[in-house]
Amino acid sequence: MKIALRKKLACLVVLGGILTVIATGFGGDKEPYKLPDKPKEAAVSTFSEYMNASMSRDYDKMLSLSDDYRFKTERARLNFVKAQGTPIDYRIVSVDDSDPSKIVVSSITKYEDMELPPIKHILAFEEGKYKLQMRNVVVNMIPSSPDYKTVEYEPEKVDDSLEDNFNFSNF
């Protein structure tokens, strides 16, 4: 009888230890990532690095500074980035840092043949750094349209048409 109780107690102790490890994140030695002392400056710096990489077509840097939910594969994402036009300049017009974990940078991007209206870019703090959150943005650039230069942000979802169109391209 005593042996059975000891075995049950030992099992409960082991089970309790396992549950403790799981609850504390496998040992609890991992601290949550702390926001930088100057979140606004860090987010703007990341955005500027991304835009400079875009202007110089440094695809590896662009991918490392951003997250893109629209693609299931990195290959399709890379092909999509390569197919985009190359900006020649950009200008930050405002920064909303009311939520330091999700800073919104509004910028105007200039291409050789056009200048886009201000577009809001979200920089989310993830795993110790800010990353540009890519998303579908629709800009009406038809001059005769009554809503010329309006900007719409589509809901976040995997875009199968993007994935399919950029999966096997020769970029």
PDB file of N, CA and C in Angstrom, residues 27-133:
ATOM      1  N   GLY A  27      11.103  26.375 -18.991  1.00  0.00           N
ATOM      2  CA  GLY A  27      12.177  26.772 -18.092  1.00  0.00           C
ATOM      3  C   GLY A  27      12.054  28.206 -17.622  1.00  0.00           C
ATOM      4  N   GLY A  28      11.281  28.998 -18.305  1.00  0.00           N
ATOM      5  CA  GLY A  28      11.046  30.361 -17.869  1.00  0.00           C
ATOM      6  C   GLY A  28      12.236  31.288 -18.022  1.00  0.00           C
ATOM      7  N   ASP A  29      13.338  30.851 -18.672  1.00  0.00           N
ATOM      8  CA  ASP A  29      14.489  31.722 -18.792  1.00  0.00           C
ATOM      9  C   ASP A  29      14.346  32.709 -19.946  1.00  0.00           C
ATOM     10  N   LYS A  30      13.292  32.599 -20.744  1.00  0.00           N
ATOM     11  CA  LYS A  30      13.079  33.475 -21.874  1.00  0.00           C
ATOM     12  C   LYS A  30      12.257  34.679 -21.436  1.00  0.00           C
ATOM     13  N   GLU A  31      12.866  35.851 -21.473  1.00  0.00           N
ATOM     14  CA  GLU A  31      12.151  37.063 -21.099  1.00  0.00           C
ATOM     15  C   GLU A  31      11.367  37.578 -22.302  1.00  0.00           C
ATOM     16  N   PRO A  32      10.240  38.229 -22.050  1.00  0.00           N
ATOM     17  CA  PRO A  32       9.525  38.831 -23.175  1.00  0.00           C
ATOM     18  C   PRO A  32      10.382  39.956 -23.761  1.00  0.00           C
ATOM     19  N   TYR A  33      10.241  40.178 -25.061  1.00  0.00           N
ATOM     20  CA  TYR A  33      11.029  41.220 -25.709  1.00  0.00           C
ATOM     21  C   TYR A  33      10.593  42.582 -25.214  1.00  0.00           C
ATOM     22  N   LYS A  34      11.566  43.398 -24.885  1.00  0.00           N
ATOM     23  CA  LYS A  34      11.314  44.733 -24.366  1.00  0.00           C
ATOM     24  C   LYS A  34      11.346  45.731 -25.517  1.00  0.00           C
ATOM     25  N   LEU A  35      10.367  46.617 -25.543  1.00  0.00           N
ATOM     26  CA  LEU A  35      10.356  47.662 -26.563  1.00  0.00           C
ATOM     27  C   LEU A  35      11.604  48.528 -26.437  1.00  0.00           C
ATOM     28  N   PRO A  36      12.095  49.066 -27.544  1.00  0.00           N
ATOM     29  CA  PRO A  36      13.267  49.937 -27.461  1.00  0.00           C
ATOM     30  C   PRO A  36      12.961  51.199 -26.653  1.00  0.00           C
ATOM     31  N   ASP A  37      14.005  51.839 -26.160  1.00  0.00           N
ATOM     32  CA  ASP A  37      13.825  53.084 -25.395  1.00  0.00           C
ATOM     33  C   ASP A  37      13.144  54.160 -26.237  1.00  0.00           C
ATOM     34  N   LYS A  38      13.446  54.173 -27.536  1.00  0.00           N
ATOM     35  CA  LYS A  38      12.846  55.152 -28.442  1.00  0.00           C
ATOM     36  C   LYS A  38      12.142  54.404 -29.570  1.00  0.00           C
ATOM     37  N   PRO A  39      10.924  53.912 -29.304  1.00  0.00           N
ATOM     38  CA  PRO A  39      10.230  53.085 -30.293  1.00  0.00           C
ATOM     39  C   PRO A  39       9.980  53.796 -31.622  1.00  0.00           C
ATOM     40  N   LYS A  40       9.592  55.064 -31.558  1.00  0.00           N
ATOM     41  CA  LYS A  40       9.304  55.802 -32.788  1.00  0.00           C
ATOM     42  C   LYS A  40      10.533  55.841 -33.695  1.00  0.00           C
ATOM     43  N   GLU A  41      11.681  56.164 -33.104  1.00  0.00           N
ATOM     44  CA  GLU A  41      12.914  56.250 -33.884  1.00  0.00           C
ATOM     45  C   GLU A  41      13.305  54.882 -34.448  1.00  0.00           C
ATOM     46  N   ALA A  42      13.126  53.824 -33.660  1.00  0.00           N
ATOM     47  CA  ALA A  42      13.470  52.476 -34.118  1.00  0.00           C
ATOM     48  C   ALA A  42      12.573  52.052 -35.278  1.00  0.00           C
ATOM     49  N   ALA A  43      11.278  52.334 -35.187  1.00  0.00           N
ATOM     50  CA  ALA A  43      10.347  51.972 -36.254  1.00  0.00           C
ATOM     51  C   ALA A  43      10.639  52.765 -37.526  1.00  0.00           C
ATOM     52  N   VAL A  44      10.883  54.059 -37.381  1.00  0.00           N
ATOM     53  CA  VAL A  44      11.196  54.898 -38.545  1.00  0.00           C
ATOM     54  C   VAL A  44      12.503  54.439 -39.187  1.00  0.00           C
ATOM     55  N   SER A  45      13.458  54.049 -38.376  1.00  0.00           N
ATOM     56  CA  SER A  45      14.731  53.545 -38.895  1.00  0.00           C
ATOM     57  C   SER A  45      14.512  52.275 -39.718  1.00  0.00           C
ATOM     58  N   THR A  46      13.698  51.362 -39.218  1.00  0.00           N
ATOM     59  CA  THR A  46      13.393  50.133 -39.951  1.00  0.00           C
ATOM     60  C   THR A  46      12.698  50.452 -41.265  1.00  0.00           C
ATOM     61  N   PHE A  47      11.742  51.377 -41.227  1.00  0.00           N
ATOM     62  CA  PHE A  47      11.033  51.757 -42.449  1.00  0.00           C
ATOM     63  C   PHE A  47      12.003  52.364 -43.461  1.00  0.00           C
ATOM     64  N   SER A  48      12.863  53.241 -43.000  1.00  0.00           N
ATOM     65  CA  SER A  48      13.849  53.876 -43.895  1.00  0.00           C
ATOM     66  C   SER A  48      14.804  52.840 -44.483  1.00  0.00           C
ATOM     67  N   GLU A  49      15.239  51.895 -43.658  1.00  0.00           N
ATOM     68  CA  GLU A  49      16.108  50.819 -44.161  1.00  0.00           C
ATOM     69  C   GLU A  49      15.394  50.030 -45.252  1.00  0.00           C
ATOM     70  N   TYR A  50      14.109  49.734 -45.025  1.00  0.00           N
ATOM     71  CA  TYR A  50      13.336  48.993 -46.020  1.00  0.00           C
ATOM     72  C   TYR A  50      13.239  49.786 -47.322  1.00  0.00           C
ATOM     73  N   MET A  51      12.895  51.055 -47.229  1.00  0.00           N
ATOM     74  CA  MET A  51      12.731  51.868 -48.433  1.00  0.00           C
ATOM     75  C   MET A  51      14.061  52.025 -49.174  1.00  0.00           C
ATOM     76  N   ASN A  52      15.146  52.214 -48.451  1.00  0.00           N
ATOM     77  CA  ASN A  52      16.458  52.308 -49.096  1.00  0.00           C
ATOM     78  C   ASN A  52      16.820  50.990 -49.779  1.00  0.00           C
ATOM     79  N   ALA A  53      16.496  49.863 -49.140  1.00  0.00           N
ATOM     80  CA  ALA A  53      16.736  48.558 -49.756  1.00  0.00           C
ATOM     81  C   ALA A  53      15.870  48.396 -51.003  1.00  0.00           C
ATOM     82  N   SER A  54      14.652  48.905 -50.955  1.00  0.00           N
ATOM     83  CA  SER A  54      13.765  48.841 -52.104  1.00  0.00           C
ATOM     84  C   SER A  54      14.316  49.658 -53.268  1.00  0.00           C
ATOM     85  N   MET A  55      14.832  50.836 -52.979  1.00  0.00           N
ATOM     86  CA  MET A  55      15.388  51.685 -54.032  1.00  0.00           C
ATOM     87  C   MET A  55      16.652  51.078 -54.643  1.00  0.00           C
ATOM     88  N   SER A  56      17.406  50.320 -53.845  1.00  0.00           N
ATOM     89  CA  SER A  56      18.628  49.691 -54.362  1.00  0.00           C
ATOM     90  C   SER A  56      18.400  48.234 -54.782  1.00  0.00           C
ATOM     91  N   ARG A  57      17.146  47.751 -54.641  1.00  0.00           N
ATOM     92  CA  ARG A  57      16.734  46.394 -55.004  1.00  0.00           C
ATOM     93  C   ARG A  57      17.517  45.327 -54.235  1.00  0.00           C
ATOM     94  N   ASP A  58      17.736  45.586 -52.968  1.00  0.00           N
ATOM     95  CA  ASP A  58      18.383  44.626 -52.075  1.00  0.00           C
ATOM     96  C   ASP A  58      17.281  43.726 -51.505  1.00  0.00           C
ATOM     97  N   TYR A  59      16.942  42.678 -52.252  1.00  0.00           N
ATOM     98  CA  TYR A  59      15.802  41.832 -51.926  1.00  0.00           C
ATOM     99  C   TYR A  59      15.950  41.116 -50.588  1.00  0.00           C
ATOM    100  N   ASP A  60      17.141  40.634 -50.288  1.00  0.00           N
ATOM    101  CA  ASP A  60      17.348  39.941 -49.016  1.00  0.00           C
ATOM    102  C   ASP A  60      17.050  40.871 -47.846  1.00  0.00           C
ATOM    103  N   LYS A  61      17.501  42.096 -47.938  1.00  0.00           N
ATOM    104  CA  LYS A  61      17.264  43.065 -46.861  1.00  0.00           C
ATOM    105  C   LYS A  61      15.767  43.393 -46.763  1.00  0.00           C
ATOM    106  N   MET A  62      15.133  43.573 -47.925  1.00  0.00           N
ATOM    107  CA  MET A  62      13.701  43.868 -47.925  1.00  0.00           C
ATOM    108  C   MET A  62      12.923  42.757 -47.224  1.00  0.00           C
ATOM    109  N   LEU A  63      13.252  41.515 -47.541  1.00  0.00           N
ATOM    110  CA  LEU A  63      12.545  40.387 -46.931  1.00  0.00           C
ATOM    111  C   LEU A  63      12.833  40.282 -45.443  1.00  0.00           C
ATOM    112  N   SER A  64      14.057  40.589 -45.029  1.00  0.00           N
ATOM    113  CA  SER A  64      14.404  40.466 -43.609  1.00  0.00           C
ATOM    114  C   SER A  64      13.756  41.559 -42.756  1.00  0.00           C
ATOM    115  N   LEU A  65      13.397  42.676 -43.370  1.00  0.00           N
ATOM    116  CA  LEU A  65      12.814  43.795 -42.629  1.00  0.00           C
ATOM    117  C   LEU A  65      11.288  43.803 -42.665  1.00  0.00           C
ATOM    118  N   SER A  66      10.697  42.775 -43.294  1.00  0.00           N
ATOM    119  CA  SER A  66       9.247  42.779 -43.448  1.00  0.00           C
ATOM    120  C   SER A  66       8.657  41.391 -43.211  1.00  0.00           C
ATOM    121  N   ASP A  67       7.345  41.395 -42.972  1.00  0.00           N
ATOM    122  CA  ASP A  67       6.549  40.172 -42.885  1.00  0.00           C
ATOM    123  C   ASP A  67       5.427  40.309 -43.901  1.00  0.00           C
ATOM    124  N   ASP A  68       5.080  39.206 -44.540  1.00  0.00           N
ATOM    125  CA  ASP A  68       4.049  39.269 -45.562  1.00  0.00           C
ATOM    126  C   ASP A  68       3.137  38.063 -45.458  1.00  0.00           C
ATOM    127  N   TYR A  69       1.952  38.266 -44.926  1.00  0.00           N
ATOM    128  CA  TYR A  69       0.976  37.198 -44.728  1.00  0.00           C
ATOM    129  C   TYR A  69       0.362  36.740 -46.049  1.00  0.00           C
ATOM    130  N   ARG A  70       0.548  37.500 -47.124  1.00  0.00           N
ATOM    131  CA  ARG A  70      -0.138  37.212 -48.379  1.00  0.00           C
ATOM    132  C   ARG A  70       0.405  35.981 -49.093  1.00  0.00           C
ATOM    133  N   PHE A  71       1.586  35.528 -48.709  1.00  0.00           N
ATOM    134  CA  PHE A  71       2.219  34.423 -49.408  1.00  0.00           C
ATOM    135  C   PHE A  71       2.443  33.235 -48.487  1.00  0.00           C
ATOM    136  N   LYS A  72       2.273  32.045 -49.048  1.00  0.00           N
ATOM    137  CA  LYS A  72       2.532  30.824 -48.301  1.00  0.00           C
ATOM    138  C   LYS A  72       3.997  30.432 -48.412  1.00  0.00           C
ATOM    139  N   THR A  73       4.659  30.841 -49.503  1.00  0.00           N
ATOM    140  CA  THR A  73       6.055  30.455 -49.709  1.00  0.00           C
ATOM    141  C   THR A  73       6.947  31.681 -49.848  1.00  0.00           C
ATOM    142  N   GLU A  74       8.182  31.547 -49.397  1.00  0.00           N
ATOM    143  CA  GLU A  74       9.157  32.631 -49.528  1.00  0.00           C
ATOM    144  C   GLU A  74       9.529  32.848 -50.986  1.00  0.00           C
ATOM    145  N   ARG A  75       9.512  31.792 -51.780  1.00  0.00           N
ATOM    146  CA  ARG A  75       9.858  31.900 -53.207  1.00  0.00           C
ATOM    147  C   ARG A  75       8.878  32.823 -53.923  1.00  0.00           C
ATOM    148  N   ALA A  76       7.592  32.614 -53.702  1.00  0.00           N
ATOM    149  CA  ALA A  76       6.583  33.461 -54.325  1.00  0.00           C
ATOM    150  C   ALA A  76       6.706  34.893 -53.825  1.00  0.00           C
ATOM    151  N   ARG A  77       6.976  35.049 -52.549  1.00  0.00           N
ATOM    152  CA  ARG A  77       7.139  36.387 -51.976  1.00  0.00           C
ATOM    153  C   ARG A  77       8.326  37.112 -52.618  1.00  0.00           C
ATOM    154  N   LEU A  78       9.445  36.406 -52.782  1.00  0.00           N
ATOM    155  CA  LEU A  78      10.620  36.993 -53.406  1.00  0.00           C
ATOM    156  C   LEU A  78      10.330  37.380 -54.854  1.00  0.00           C
ATOM    157  N   ASN A  79       9.666  36.509 -55.593  1.00  0.00           N
ATOM    158  CA  ASN A  79       9.318  36.817 -56.979  1.00  0.00           C
ATOM    159  C   ASN A  79       8.404  38.030 -57.075  1.00  0.00           C
ATOM    160  N   PHE A  80       7.468  38.153 -56.145  1.00  0.00           N
ATOM    161  CA  PHE A  80       6.569  39.307 -56.108  1.00  0.00           C
ATOM    162  C   PHE A  80       7.356  40.587 -55.859  1.00  0.00           C
ATOM    163  N   VAL A  81       8.261  40.561 -54.889  1.00  0.00           N
ATOM    164  CA  VAL A  81       9.064  41.742 -54.562  1.00  0.00           C
ATOM    165  C   VAL A  81       9.905  42.154 -55.769  1.00  0.00           C
ATOM    166  N   LYS A  82      10.474  41.178 -56.459  1.00  0.00           N
ATOM    167  CA  LYS A  82      11.300  41.476 -57.630  1.00  0.00           C
ATOM    168  C   LYS A  82      10.481  42.092 -58.760  1.00  0.00           C
ATOM    169  N   ALA A  83       9.204  41.743 -58.844  1.00  0.00           N
ATOM    170  CA  ALA A  83       8.350  42.234 -59.927  1.00  0.00           C
ATOM    171  C   ALA A  83       7.834  43.657 -59.675  1.00  0.00           C
ATOM    172  N   GLN A  84       7.987  44.159 -58.475  1.00  0.00           N
ATOM    173  CA  GLN A  84       7.490  45.487 -58.152  1.00  0.00           C
ATOM    174  C   GLN A  84       8.359  46.559 -58.797  1.00  0.00           C
ATOM    175  N   GLY A  85       7.772  47.707 -59.010  1.00  0.00           N
ATOM    176  CA  GLY A  85       8.528  48.835 -59.534  1.00  0.00           C
ATOM    177  C   GLY A  85       9.555  49.312 -58.520  1.00  0.00           C
ATOM    178  N   THR A  86      10.549  50.020 -58.991  1.00  0.00           N
ATOM    179  CA  THR A  86      11.603  50.522 -58.113  1.00  0.00           C
ATOM    180  C   THR A  86      11.333  51.980 -57.779  1.00  0.00           C
ATOM    181  N   PRO A  87      11.123  52.295 -56.516  1.00  0.00           N
ATOM    182  CA  PRO A  87      10.930  53.699 -56.151  1.00  0.00           C
ATOM    183  C   PRO A  87      12.239  54.475 -56.330  1.00  0.00           C
ATOM    184  N   ILE A  88      12.089  55.752 -56.623  1.00  0.00           N
ATOM    185  CA  ILE A  88      13.286  56.591 -56.743  1.00  0.00           C
ATOM    186  C   ILE A  88      13.438  57.524 -55.544  1.00  0.00           C
ATOM    187  N   ASP A  89      12.369  57.661 -54.766  1.00  0.00           N
ATOM    188  CA  ASP A  89      12.439  58.501 -53.575  1.00  0.00           C
ATOM    189  C   ASP A  89      11.213  58.230 -52.701  1.00  0.00           C
ATOM    190  N   TYR A  90      11.303  58.632 -51.452  1.00  0.00           N
ATOM    191  CA  TYR A  90      10.157  58.545 -50.540  1.00  0.00           C
ATOM    192  C   TYR A  90      10.282  59.667 -49.513  1.00  0.00           C
ATOM    193  N   ARG A  91       9.157  59.985 -48.911  1.00  0.00           N
ATOM    194  CA  ARG A  91       9.132  61.040 -47.895  1.00  0.00           C
ATOM    195  C   ARG A  91       8.142  60.636 -46.812  1.00  0.00           C
ATOM    196  N   ILE A  92       8.589  60.625 -45.589  1.00  0.00           N
ATOM    197  CA  ILE A  92       7.699  60.325 -44.458  1.00  0.00           C
ATOM    198  C   ILE A  92       6.924  61.596 -44.147  1.00  0.00           C
ATOM    199  N   VAL A  93       5.589  61.474 -44.101  1.00  0.00           N
ATOM    200  CA  VAL A  93       4.762  62.648 -43.835  1.00  0.00           C
ATOM    201  C   VAL A  93       4.198  62.669 -42.418  1.00  0.00           C
ATOM    202  N   SER A  94       4.086  61.494 -41.780  1.00  0.00           N
ATOM    203  CA  SER A  94       3.630  61.464 -40.390  1.00  0.00           C
ATOM    204  C   SER A  94       3.956  60.109 -39.765  1.00  0.00           C
ATOM    205  N   VAL A  95       3.979  60.116 -38.430  1.00  0.00           N
ATOM    206  CA  VAL A  95       4.228  58.894 -37.672  1.00  0.00           C
ATOM    207  C   VAL A  95       3.250  58.869 -36.500  1.00  0.00           C
ATOM    208  N   ASP A  96       2.484  57.783 -36.391  1.00  0.00           N
ATOM    209  CA  ASP A  96       1.563  57.602 -35.264  1.00  0.00           C
ATOM    210  C   ASP A  96       2.174  56.543 -34.349  1.00  0.00           C
ATOM    211  N   ASP A  97       2.674  57.007 -33.199  1.00  0.00           N
ATOM    212  CA  ASP A  97       3.288  56.079 -32.249  1.00  0.00           C
ATOM    213  C   ASP A  97       2.450  55.928 -30.979  1.00  0.00           C
ATOM    214  N   SER A  98       1.129  56.107 -31.107  1.00  0.00           N
ATOM    215  CA  SER A  98       0.246  55.982 -29.947  1.00  0.00           C
ATOM    216  C   SER A  98       0.244  54.555 -29.387  1.00  0.00           C
ATOM    217  N   ASP A  99       0.521  53.569 -30.230  1.00  0.00           N
ATOM    218  CA  ASP A  99       0.697  52.185 -29.789  1.00  0.00           C
ATOM    219  C   ASP A  99       2.126  51.779 -30.144  1.00  0.00           C
ATOM    220  N   PRO A 100       3.055  51.823 -29.184  1.00  0.00           N
ATOM    221  CA  PRO A 100       4.458  51.557 -29.487  1.00  0.00           C
ATOM    222  C   PRO A 100       4.741  50.163 -30.059  1.00  0.00           C
ATOM    223  N   SER A 101       3.803  49.236 -29.896  1.00  0.00           N
ATOM    224  CA  SER A 101       4.030  47.905 -30.466  1.00  0.00           C
ATOM    225  C   SER A 101       3.585  47.831 -31.933  1.00  0.00           C
ATOM    226  N   LYS A 102       2.832  48.830 -32.389  1.00  0.00           N
ATOM    227  CA  LYS A 102       2.384  48.914 -33.793  1.00  0.00           C
ATOM    228  C   LYS A 102       2.407  50.375 -34.213  1.00  0.00           C
ATOM    229  N   ILE A 103       3.527  50.792 -34.746  1.00  0.00           N
ATOM    230  CA  ILE A 103       3.693  52.184 -35.155  1.00  0.00           C
ATOM    231  C   ILE A 103       3.308  52.312 -36.625  1.00  0.00           C
ATOM    232  N   VAL A 104       2.575  53.379 -36.940  1.00  0.00           N
ATOM    233  CA  VAL A 104       2.113  53.602 -38.310  1.00  0.00           C
ATOM    234  C   VAL A 104       2.894  54.766 -38.920  1.00  0.00           C
ATOM    235  N   VAL A 105       3.600  54.472 -40.006  1.00  0.00           N
ATOM    236  CA  VAL A 105       4.377  55.482 -40.716  1.00  0.00           C
ATOM    237  C   VAL A 105       3.650  55.767 -42.027  1.00  0.00           C
ATOM    238  N   SER A 106       3.288  57.023 -42.249  1.00  0.00           N
ATOM    239  CA  SER A 106       2.670  57.423 -43.509  1.00  0.00           C
ATOM    240  C   SER A 106       3.740  58.041 -44.391  1.00  0.00           C
ATOM    241  N   SER A 107       3.786  57.576 -45.643  1.00  0.00           N
ATOM    242  CA  SER A 107       4.809  58.100 -46.542  1.00  0.00           C
ATOM    243  C   SER A 107       4.263  58.270 -47.943  1.00  0.00           C
ATOM    244  N   ILE A 108       4.947  59.124 -48.669  1.00  0.00           N
ATOM    245  CA  ILE A 108       4.681  59.338 -50.085  1.00  0.00           C
ATOM    246  C   ILE A 108       5.857  58.720 -50.827  1.00  0.00           C
ATOM    247  N   THR A 109       5.559  57.855 -51.777  1.00  0.00           N
ATOM    248  CA  THR A 109       6.605  57.182 -52.547  1.00  0.00           C
ATOM    249  C   THR A 109       6.564  57.690 -53.979  1.00  0.00           C
ATOM    250  N   LYS A 110       7.746  58.010 -54.485  1.00  0.00           N
ATOM    251  CA  LYS A 110       7.860  58.530 -55.847  1.00  0.00           C
ATOM    252  C   LYS A 110       8.529  57.490 -56.735  1.00  0.00           C
ATOM    253  N   TYR A 111       7.909  57.269 -57.878  1.00  0.00           N
ATOM    254  CA  TYR A 111       8.453  56.405 -58.919  1.00  0.00           C
ATOM    255  C   TYR A 111       8.808  57.287 -60.111  1.00  0.00           C
ATOM    256  N   GLU A 112       9.471  56.719 -61.079  1.00  0.00           N
ATOM    257  CA  GLU A 112       9.888  57.502 -62.235  1.00  0.00           C
ATOM    258  C   GLU A 112       8.720  58.184 -62.923  1.00  0.00           C
ATOM    259  N   ASP A 113       7.578  57.491 -62.996  1.00  0.00           N
ATOM    260  CA  ASP A 113       6.441  58.018 -63.744  1.00  0.00           C
ATOM    261  C   ASP A 113       5.263  58.500 -62.889  1.00  0.00           C
ATOM    262  N   MET A 114       5.381  58.418 -61.565  1.00  0.00           N
ATOM    263  CA  MET A 114       4.267  58.867 -60.721  1.00  0.00           C
ATOM    264  C   MET A 114       4.695  59.017 -59.260  1.00  0.00           C
ATOM    265  N   GLU A 115       3.847  59.755 -58.542  1.00  0.00           N
ATOM    266  CA  GLU A 115       4.025  59.879 -57.099  1.00  0.00           C
ATOM    267  C   GLU A 115       2.728  59.432 -56.449  1.00  0.00           C
ATOM    268  N   LEU A 116       2.838  58.465 -55.534  1.00  0.00           N
ATOM    269  CA  LEU A 116       1.652  57.944 -54.857  1.00  0.00           C
ATOM    270  C   LEU A 116       1.211  58.887 -53.749  1.00  0.00           C
ATOM    271  N   PRO A 117      -0.074  58.866 -53.417  1.00  0.00           N
ATOM    272  CA  PRO A 117      -0.535  59.644 -52.256  1.00  0.00           C
ATOM    273  C   PRO A 117       0.000  58.998 -50.973  1.00  0.00           C
ATOM    274  N   PRO A 118      -0.159  59.651 -49.835  1.00  0.00           N
ATOM    275  CA  PRO A 118       0.325  59.059 -48.580  1.00  0.00           C
ATOM    276  C   PRO A 118      -0.302  57.685 -48.321  1.00  0.00           C
ATOM    277  N   ILE A 119       0.550  56.740 -47.988  1.00  0.00           N
ATOM    278  CA  ILE A 119       0.120  55.377 -47.658  1.00  0.00           C
ATOM    279  C   ILE A 119       0.594  55.061 -46.247  1.00  0.00           C
ATOM    280  N   LYS A 120      -0.296  54.463 -45.456  1.00  0.00           N
ATOM    281  CA  LYS A 120       0.035  54.100 -44.076  1.00  0.00           C
ATOM    282  C   LYS A 120       0.683  52.722 -44.039  1.00  0.00           C
ATOM    283  N   HIS A 121       1.855  52.654 -43.445  1.00  0.00           N
ATOM    284  CA  HIS A 121       2.603  51.408 -43.305  1.00  0.00           C
ATOM    285  C   HIS A 121       2.677  51.052 -41.827  1.00  0.00           C
ATOM    286  N   ILE A 122       2.356  49.813 -41.495  1.00  0.00           N
ATOM    287  CA  ILE A 122       2.386  49.368 -40.101  1.00  0.00           C
ATOM    288  C   ILE A 122       3.730  48.699 -39.821  1.00  0.00           C
ATOM    289  N   LEU A 123       4.377  49.142 -38.759  1.00  0.00           N
ATOM    290  CA  LEU A 123       5.605  48.505 -38.292  1.00  0.00           C
ATOM    291  C   LEU A 123       5.305  47.901 -36.939  1.00  0.00           C
ATOM    292  N   ALA A 124       5.262  46.566 -36.896  1.00  0.00           N
ATOM    293  CA  ALA A 124       4.919  45.848 -35.669  1.00  0.00           C
ATOM    294  C   ALA A 124       6.186  45.374 -34.985  1.00  0.00           C
ATOM    295  N   PHE A 125       6.193  45.466 -33.665  1.00  0.00           N
ATOM    296  CA  PHE A 125       7.331  45.008 -32.867  1.00  0.00           C
ATOM    297  C   PHE A 125       7.171  43.516 -32.637  1.00  0.00           C
ATOM    298  N   GLU A 126       8.088  42.726 -33.217  1.00  0.00           N
ATOM    299  CA  GLU A 126       8.030  41.271 -33.132  1.00  0.00           C
ATOM    300  C   GLU A 126       9.415  40.727 -32.844  1.00  0.00           C
ATOM    301  N   GLU A 127       9.499  39.858 -31.884  1.00  0.00           N
ATOM    302  CA  GLU A 127      10.745  39.163 -31.562  1.00  0.00           C
ATOM    303  C   GLU A 127      11.931  40.118 -31.427  1.00  0.00           C
ATOM    304  N   GLY A 128      11.690  41.223 -30.763  1.00  0.00           N
ATOM    305  CA  GLY A 128      12.772  42.139 -30.432  1.00  0.00           C
ATOM    306  C   GLY A 128      13.106  43.200 -31.462  1.00  0.00           C
ATOM    307  N   LYS A 129      12.307  43.284 -32.561  1.00  0.00           N
ATOM    308  CA  LYS A 129      12.579  44.319 -33.557  1.00  0.00           C
ATOM    309  C   LYS A 129      11.305  44.684 -34.308  1.00  0.00           C
ATOM    310  N   TYR A 130      11.346  45.828 -34.961  1.00  0.00           N
ATOM    311  CA  TYR A 130      10.217  46.245 -35.779  1.00  0.00           C
ATOM    312  C   TYR A 130      10.319  45.612 -37.155  1.00  0.00           C
ATOM    313  N   LYS A 131       9.157  45.213 -37.680  1.00  0.00           N
ATOM    314  CA  LYS A 131       9.085  44.666 -39.039  1.00  0.00           C
ATOM    315  C   LYS A 131       7.925  45.337 -39.765  1.00  0.00           C
ATOM    316  N   LEU A 132       8.173  45.676 -41.012  1.00  0.00           N
ATOM    317  CA  LEU A 132       7.145  46.261 -41.858  1.00  0.00           C
ATOM    318  C   LEU A 132       6.136  45.179 -42.221  1.00  0.00           C
ATOM    319  N   GLN A 133       4.864  45.425 -41.948  1.00  0.00           N
ATOM    320  CA  GLN A 133       3.805  44.461 -42.223  1.00  0.00           C
ATOM    321  C   GLN A 133       3.243  44.741 -43.608  1.00  0.00           C
TER     322      GLN A 133
END
